[in-house]
Coordinates of C-alpha atoms in Angstrom, one line a residue:
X1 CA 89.7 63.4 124.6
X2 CA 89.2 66.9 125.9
X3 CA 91.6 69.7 123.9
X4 CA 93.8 71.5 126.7
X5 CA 92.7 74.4 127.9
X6 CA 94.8 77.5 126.9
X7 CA 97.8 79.1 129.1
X8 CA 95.6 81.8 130.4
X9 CA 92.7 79.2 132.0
X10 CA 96.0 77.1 133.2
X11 CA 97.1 80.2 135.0
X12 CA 94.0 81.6 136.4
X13 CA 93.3 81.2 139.9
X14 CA 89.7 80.9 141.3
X15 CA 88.7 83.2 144.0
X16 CA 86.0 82.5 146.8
X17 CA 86.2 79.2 149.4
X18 CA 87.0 75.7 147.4
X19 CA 87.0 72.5 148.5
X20 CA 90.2 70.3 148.7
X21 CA 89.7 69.0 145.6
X22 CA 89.1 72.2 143.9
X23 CA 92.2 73.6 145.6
X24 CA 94.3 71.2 143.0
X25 CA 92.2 72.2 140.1
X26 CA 93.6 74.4 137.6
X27 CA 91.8 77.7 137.7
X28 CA 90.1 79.2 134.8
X29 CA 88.5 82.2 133.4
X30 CA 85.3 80.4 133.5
X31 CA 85.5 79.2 137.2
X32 CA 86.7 83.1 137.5
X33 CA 82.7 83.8 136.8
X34 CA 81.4 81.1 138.8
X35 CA 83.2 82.1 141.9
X36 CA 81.7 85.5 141.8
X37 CA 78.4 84.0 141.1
X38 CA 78.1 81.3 143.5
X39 CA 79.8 78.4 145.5
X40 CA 78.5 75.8 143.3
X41 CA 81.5 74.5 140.7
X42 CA 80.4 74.2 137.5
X43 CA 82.5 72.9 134.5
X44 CA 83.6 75.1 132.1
X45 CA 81.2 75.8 128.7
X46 CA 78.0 76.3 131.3
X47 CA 76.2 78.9 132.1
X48 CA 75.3 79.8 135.6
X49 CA 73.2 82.3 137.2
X50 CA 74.5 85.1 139.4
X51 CA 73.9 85.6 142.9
X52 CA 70.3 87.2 144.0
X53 CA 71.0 90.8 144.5
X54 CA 68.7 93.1 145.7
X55 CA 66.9 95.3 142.3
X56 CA 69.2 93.8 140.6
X57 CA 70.1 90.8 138.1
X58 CA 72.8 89.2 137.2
X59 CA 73.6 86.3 134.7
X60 CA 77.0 84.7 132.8
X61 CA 77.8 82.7 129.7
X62 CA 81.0 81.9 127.5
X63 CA 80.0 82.6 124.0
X64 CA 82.8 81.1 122.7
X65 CA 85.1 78.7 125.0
X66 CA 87.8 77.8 122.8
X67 CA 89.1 80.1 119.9
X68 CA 92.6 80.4 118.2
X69 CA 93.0 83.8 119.7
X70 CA 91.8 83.1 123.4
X71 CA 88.2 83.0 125.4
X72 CA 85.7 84.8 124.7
X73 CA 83.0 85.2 127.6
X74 CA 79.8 87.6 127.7
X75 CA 77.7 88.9 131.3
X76 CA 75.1 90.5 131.4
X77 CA 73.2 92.2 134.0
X78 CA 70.1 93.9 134.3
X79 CA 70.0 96.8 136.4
X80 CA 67.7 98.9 138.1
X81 CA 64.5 98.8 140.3
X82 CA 62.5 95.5 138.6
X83 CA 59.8 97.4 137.5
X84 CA 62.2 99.1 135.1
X85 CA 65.3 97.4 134.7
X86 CA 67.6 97.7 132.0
X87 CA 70.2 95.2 130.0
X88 CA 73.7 96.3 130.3
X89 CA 76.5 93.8 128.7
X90 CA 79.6 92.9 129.3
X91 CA 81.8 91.5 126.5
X92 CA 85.2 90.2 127.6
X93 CA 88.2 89.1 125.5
X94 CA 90.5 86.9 127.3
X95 CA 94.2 86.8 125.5
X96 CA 96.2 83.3 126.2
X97 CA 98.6 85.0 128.6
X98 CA 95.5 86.2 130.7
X99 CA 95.8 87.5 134.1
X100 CA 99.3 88.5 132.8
X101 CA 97.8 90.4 129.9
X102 CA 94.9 92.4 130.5
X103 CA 91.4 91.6 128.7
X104 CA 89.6 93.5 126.3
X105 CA 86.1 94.8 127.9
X106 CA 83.6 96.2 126.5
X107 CA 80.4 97.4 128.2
X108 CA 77.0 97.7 125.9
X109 CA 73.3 98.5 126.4
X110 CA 70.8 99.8 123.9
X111 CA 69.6 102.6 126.5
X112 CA 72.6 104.2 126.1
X113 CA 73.3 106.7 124.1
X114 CA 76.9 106.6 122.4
X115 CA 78.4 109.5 124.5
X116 CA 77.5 107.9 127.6
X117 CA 78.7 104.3 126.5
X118 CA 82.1 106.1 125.7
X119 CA 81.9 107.4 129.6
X120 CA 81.2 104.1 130.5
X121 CA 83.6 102.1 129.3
X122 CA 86.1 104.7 130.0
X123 CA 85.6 104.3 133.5
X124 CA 86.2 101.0 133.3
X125 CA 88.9 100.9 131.6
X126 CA 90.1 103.4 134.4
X127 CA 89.5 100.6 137.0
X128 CA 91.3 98.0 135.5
X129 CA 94.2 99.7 135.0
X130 CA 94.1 100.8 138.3
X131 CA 94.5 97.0 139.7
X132 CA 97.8 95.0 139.8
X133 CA 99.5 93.5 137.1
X134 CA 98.8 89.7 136.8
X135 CA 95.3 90.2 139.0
X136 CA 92.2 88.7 137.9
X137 CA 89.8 90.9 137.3
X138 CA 86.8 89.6 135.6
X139 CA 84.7 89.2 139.0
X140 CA 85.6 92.6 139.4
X141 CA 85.2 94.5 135.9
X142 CA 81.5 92.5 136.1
X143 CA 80.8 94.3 139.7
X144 CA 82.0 97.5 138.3
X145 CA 79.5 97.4 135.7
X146 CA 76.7 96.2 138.0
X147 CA 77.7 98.9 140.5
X148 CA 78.3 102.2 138.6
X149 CA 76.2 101.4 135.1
X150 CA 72.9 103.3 136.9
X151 CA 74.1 106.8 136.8
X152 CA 75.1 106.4 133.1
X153 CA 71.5 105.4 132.3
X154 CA 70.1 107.6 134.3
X155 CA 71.9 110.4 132.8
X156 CA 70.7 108.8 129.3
X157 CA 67.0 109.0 130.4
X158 CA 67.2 112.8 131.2
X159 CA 69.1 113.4 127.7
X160 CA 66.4 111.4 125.7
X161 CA 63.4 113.4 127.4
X162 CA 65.4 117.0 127.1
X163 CA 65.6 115.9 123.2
X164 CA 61.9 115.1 122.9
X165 CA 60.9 118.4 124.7
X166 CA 63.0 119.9 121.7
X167 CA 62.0 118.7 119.0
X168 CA 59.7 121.2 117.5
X169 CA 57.9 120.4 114.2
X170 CA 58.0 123.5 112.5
X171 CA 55.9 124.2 108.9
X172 CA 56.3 127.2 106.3
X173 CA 54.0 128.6 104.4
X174 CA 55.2 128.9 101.0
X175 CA 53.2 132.5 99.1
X176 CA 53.6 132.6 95.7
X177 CA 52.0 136.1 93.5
X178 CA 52.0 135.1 89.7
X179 CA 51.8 137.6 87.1
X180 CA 50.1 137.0 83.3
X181 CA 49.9 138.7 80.4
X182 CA 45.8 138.3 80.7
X183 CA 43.7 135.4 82.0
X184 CA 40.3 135.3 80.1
X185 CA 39.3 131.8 78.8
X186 CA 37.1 129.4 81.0
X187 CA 38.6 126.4 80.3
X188 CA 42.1 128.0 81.7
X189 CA 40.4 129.3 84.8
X190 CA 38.6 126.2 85.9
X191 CA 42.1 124.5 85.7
X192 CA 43.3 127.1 88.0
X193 CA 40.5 126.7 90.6
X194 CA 40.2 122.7 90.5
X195 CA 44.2 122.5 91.2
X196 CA 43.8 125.2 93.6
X197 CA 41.2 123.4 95.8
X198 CA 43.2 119.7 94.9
X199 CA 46.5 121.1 96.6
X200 CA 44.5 122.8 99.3
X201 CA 45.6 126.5 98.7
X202 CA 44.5 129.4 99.1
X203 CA 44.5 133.2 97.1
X204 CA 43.2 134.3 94.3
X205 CA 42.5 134.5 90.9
X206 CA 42.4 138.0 89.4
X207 CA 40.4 137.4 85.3
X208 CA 41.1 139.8 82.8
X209 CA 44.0 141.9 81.7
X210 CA 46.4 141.9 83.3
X211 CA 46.1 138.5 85.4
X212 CA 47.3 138.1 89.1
X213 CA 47.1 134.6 90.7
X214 CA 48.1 134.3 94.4
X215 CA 48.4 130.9 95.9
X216 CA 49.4 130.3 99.7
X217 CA 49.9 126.7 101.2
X218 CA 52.5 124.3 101.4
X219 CA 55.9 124.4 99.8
X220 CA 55.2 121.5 97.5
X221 CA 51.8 121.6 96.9
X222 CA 52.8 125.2 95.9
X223 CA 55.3 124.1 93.2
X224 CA 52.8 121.4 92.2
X225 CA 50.4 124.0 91.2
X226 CA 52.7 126.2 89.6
X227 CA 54.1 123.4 87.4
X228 CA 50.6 121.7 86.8
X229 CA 49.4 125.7 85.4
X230 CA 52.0 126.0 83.1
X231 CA 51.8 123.1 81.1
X232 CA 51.6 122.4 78.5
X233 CA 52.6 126.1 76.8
X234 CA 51.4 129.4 79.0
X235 CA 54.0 131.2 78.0
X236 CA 52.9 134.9 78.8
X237 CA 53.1 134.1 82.4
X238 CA 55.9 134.7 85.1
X239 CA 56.2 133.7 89.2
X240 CA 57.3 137.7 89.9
X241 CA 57.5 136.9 94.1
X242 CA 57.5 134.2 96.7
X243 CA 57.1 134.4 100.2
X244 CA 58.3 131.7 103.0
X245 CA 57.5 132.1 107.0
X246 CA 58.1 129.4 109.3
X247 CA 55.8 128.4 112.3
X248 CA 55.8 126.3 115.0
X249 CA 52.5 125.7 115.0
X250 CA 49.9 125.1 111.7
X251 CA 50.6 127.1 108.7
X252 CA 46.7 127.7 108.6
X253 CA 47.4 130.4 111.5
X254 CA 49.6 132.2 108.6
X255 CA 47.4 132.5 105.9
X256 CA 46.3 136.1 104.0
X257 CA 43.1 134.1 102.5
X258 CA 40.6 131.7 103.7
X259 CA 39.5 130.5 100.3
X260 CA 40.6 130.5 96.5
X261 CA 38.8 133.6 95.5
X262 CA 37.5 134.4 91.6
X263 CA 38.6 138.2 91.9
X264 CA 37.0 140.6 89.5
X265 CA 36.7 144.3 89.0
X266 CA 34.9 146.4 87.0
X267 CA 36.6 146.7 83.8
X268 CA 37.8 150.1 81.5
X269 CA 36.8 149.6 77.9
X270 CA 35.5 147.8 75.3
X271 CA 37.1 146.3 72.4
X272 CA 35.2 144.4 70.1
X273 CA 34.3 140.5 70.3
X274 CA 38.1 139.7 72.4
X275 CA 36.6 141.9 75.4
X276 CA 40.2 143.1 75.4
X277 CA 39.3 145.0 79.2
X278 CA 42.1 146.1 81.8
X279 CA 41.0 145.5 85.0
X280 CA 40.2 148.8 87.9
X281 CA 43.7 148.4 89.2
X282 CA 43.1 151.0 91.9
X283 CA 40.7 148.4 93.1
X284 CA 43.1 145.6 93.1
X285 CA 45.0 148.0 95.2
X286 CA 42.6 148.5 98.1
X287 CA 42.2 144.5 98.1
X288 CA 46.2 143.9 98.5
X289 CA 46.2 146.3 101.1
X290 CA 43.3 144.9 102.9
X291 CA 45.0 141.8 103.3
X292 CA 48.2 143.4 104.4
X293 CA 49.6 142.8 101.0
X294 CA 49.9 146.8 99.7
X295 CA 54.1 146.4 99.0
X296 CA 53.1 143.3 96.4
X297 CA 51.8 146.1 94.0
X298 CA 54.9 147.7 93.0
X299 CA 56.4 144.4 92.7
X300 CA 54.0 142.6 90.2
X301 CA 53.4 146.6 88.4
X302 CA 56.7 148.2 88.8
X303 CA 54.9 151.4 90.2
X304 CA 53.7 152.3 93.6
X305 CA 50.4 152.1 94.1
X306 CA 48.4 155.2 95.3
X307 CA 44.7 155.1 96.2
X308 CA 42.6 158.1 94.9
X309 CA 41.6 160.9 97.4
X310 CA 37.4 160.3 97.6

């Protein structure tokens, strides 16, 4: 034996022409959905498909037909021209004292974005309320959807393809100027140049006393070099500066060097076996300034550089 249907399918009313023995039958929430979607009865629990509409698709099913708390039913309805239609659900919750209780609708599609889902289903929400009490109003929350859903995804479209032309992918080239005590052994300045050319950055390496390194590149292949240097126990060494500038486009277009260059100068003095030379820092000067670099000097020295009258 069947269980009995709930008070809301006793008291629903199909709408559309029946025959005399359908004008007997109780009326349900399910025969609600059939009505609208064609003359064909169908018993309850069955899904049917929706009447041919031009660029346009329709089709109903009851997810659930018999639950504690009342009927659940689900449409859906694709919408659009067929060579792009799009998905657009209706979820419905019937309560028990349904027509005289309104239903809970919800109206889904994964092309719409969550603002225009909220506008959405507050326009529907506007429409039923806008009915009579005690009305059914399933046939007609499923033609609202079908019949106002384009704009909304329409709307989404042009949102999605505004946000694409606006995302920019911006890089920044990180500068870093590195000051030492002295940088004289070999072993310590093939270190610097092999991570230099791993990490892909570019500078310079100034040998001798004192010791300047400059290395330009990304952020973290920056850092990487700057940590891999340092270990295990450099200790006379300090980062005096860094330099970050963002670009839109590659961060090659912002670089002072085009290689890791072995800098050298000629040297003032002679002190026994330790070749303990300071480098021509007037020199070093003219090459900061020659790649627009000049204000670095006073920074890394504490003085102002001055170039010599020749």
């Amino acid at each position: 034996m069947r269980a009995p249907l709930p008070p809301a399918a006793r008291a629903a009313v199909a709408e559309g022409p029946r025959s005399a023995a359908e004008a007997t039958a109780p009326a349900t929430p399910a025969r609600e959905l059939c009505a609208a979607a064609s003359p064909q009865r169908l018993p309850p629990g069955e899904a049917v498909a929706g009447r041919a509409v031009p660029c346009r698709a329709v089709s109903y099913r009851i997810a659930s037909p018999r639950l504690p708390s009342g009927w659940r039913l689900s449409s859906a309805a694709a919408v659009g021209s067929p060579a792009a239609q799009v998905k657009v659900e209706l979820q419905v919750l019937l309560p028990h004292m349904y027509p005289h209780v309104a239903p809970q609708l919800f109206a889904r599609s994964n092309a719409l974005h969550r603002q225009q889902q909220l506008q959405l289903n507050t326009g529907l929400a506007s429409h039923i309320s806008s009915l009579d009490s005690g009305e059914l109003c399933i046939c007609g929350a499923v033609q609202w959807v079908k019949d106002h859903s384009l704009p909304y995804l329409e709307n989404s479209k042009i949102s999605s393809e505004s946000a694409s032309k606006e995302v920019v992918v911006k890089e920044t080239l990180h500068r870093m100027w590195i000051y030492s005590h002295h940088i004289y052994r070999q072993e310590l300045r093939k270190k610097i140049f092999d991570c230099a050319r791993k990490l892909n950055l570019t500078g310079f390496c100034l040998t001798g006393k004192p010791g300047v390194i400059c290395v330009e590149g990304l952020q973290e292949n920056c850092e990487e070099f700057w940590r891999v240097i340092r270990y295990p126990n450099w200790k006379h060494i300090s980062c005096k500066h860094v330099e970050n500038i963002e670009t839109e486009g590659s961060v090659d277009n912002l670089r002072l060097f085009r290689a890791f260059e072995d800098l050298q100068f000629q040297a003032h003095g002679d002190y026994g076996l330790r070749n303990d030379y300071h480098m021509d820092l007037g020199q070093f000067l003219e090459f900061l300034k020659q790649h627009q670099s000049g204000h670095i000097f006073q920074i890394l020295f504490g003085v102002e550089g001055k170039l010599s009258d020749k």
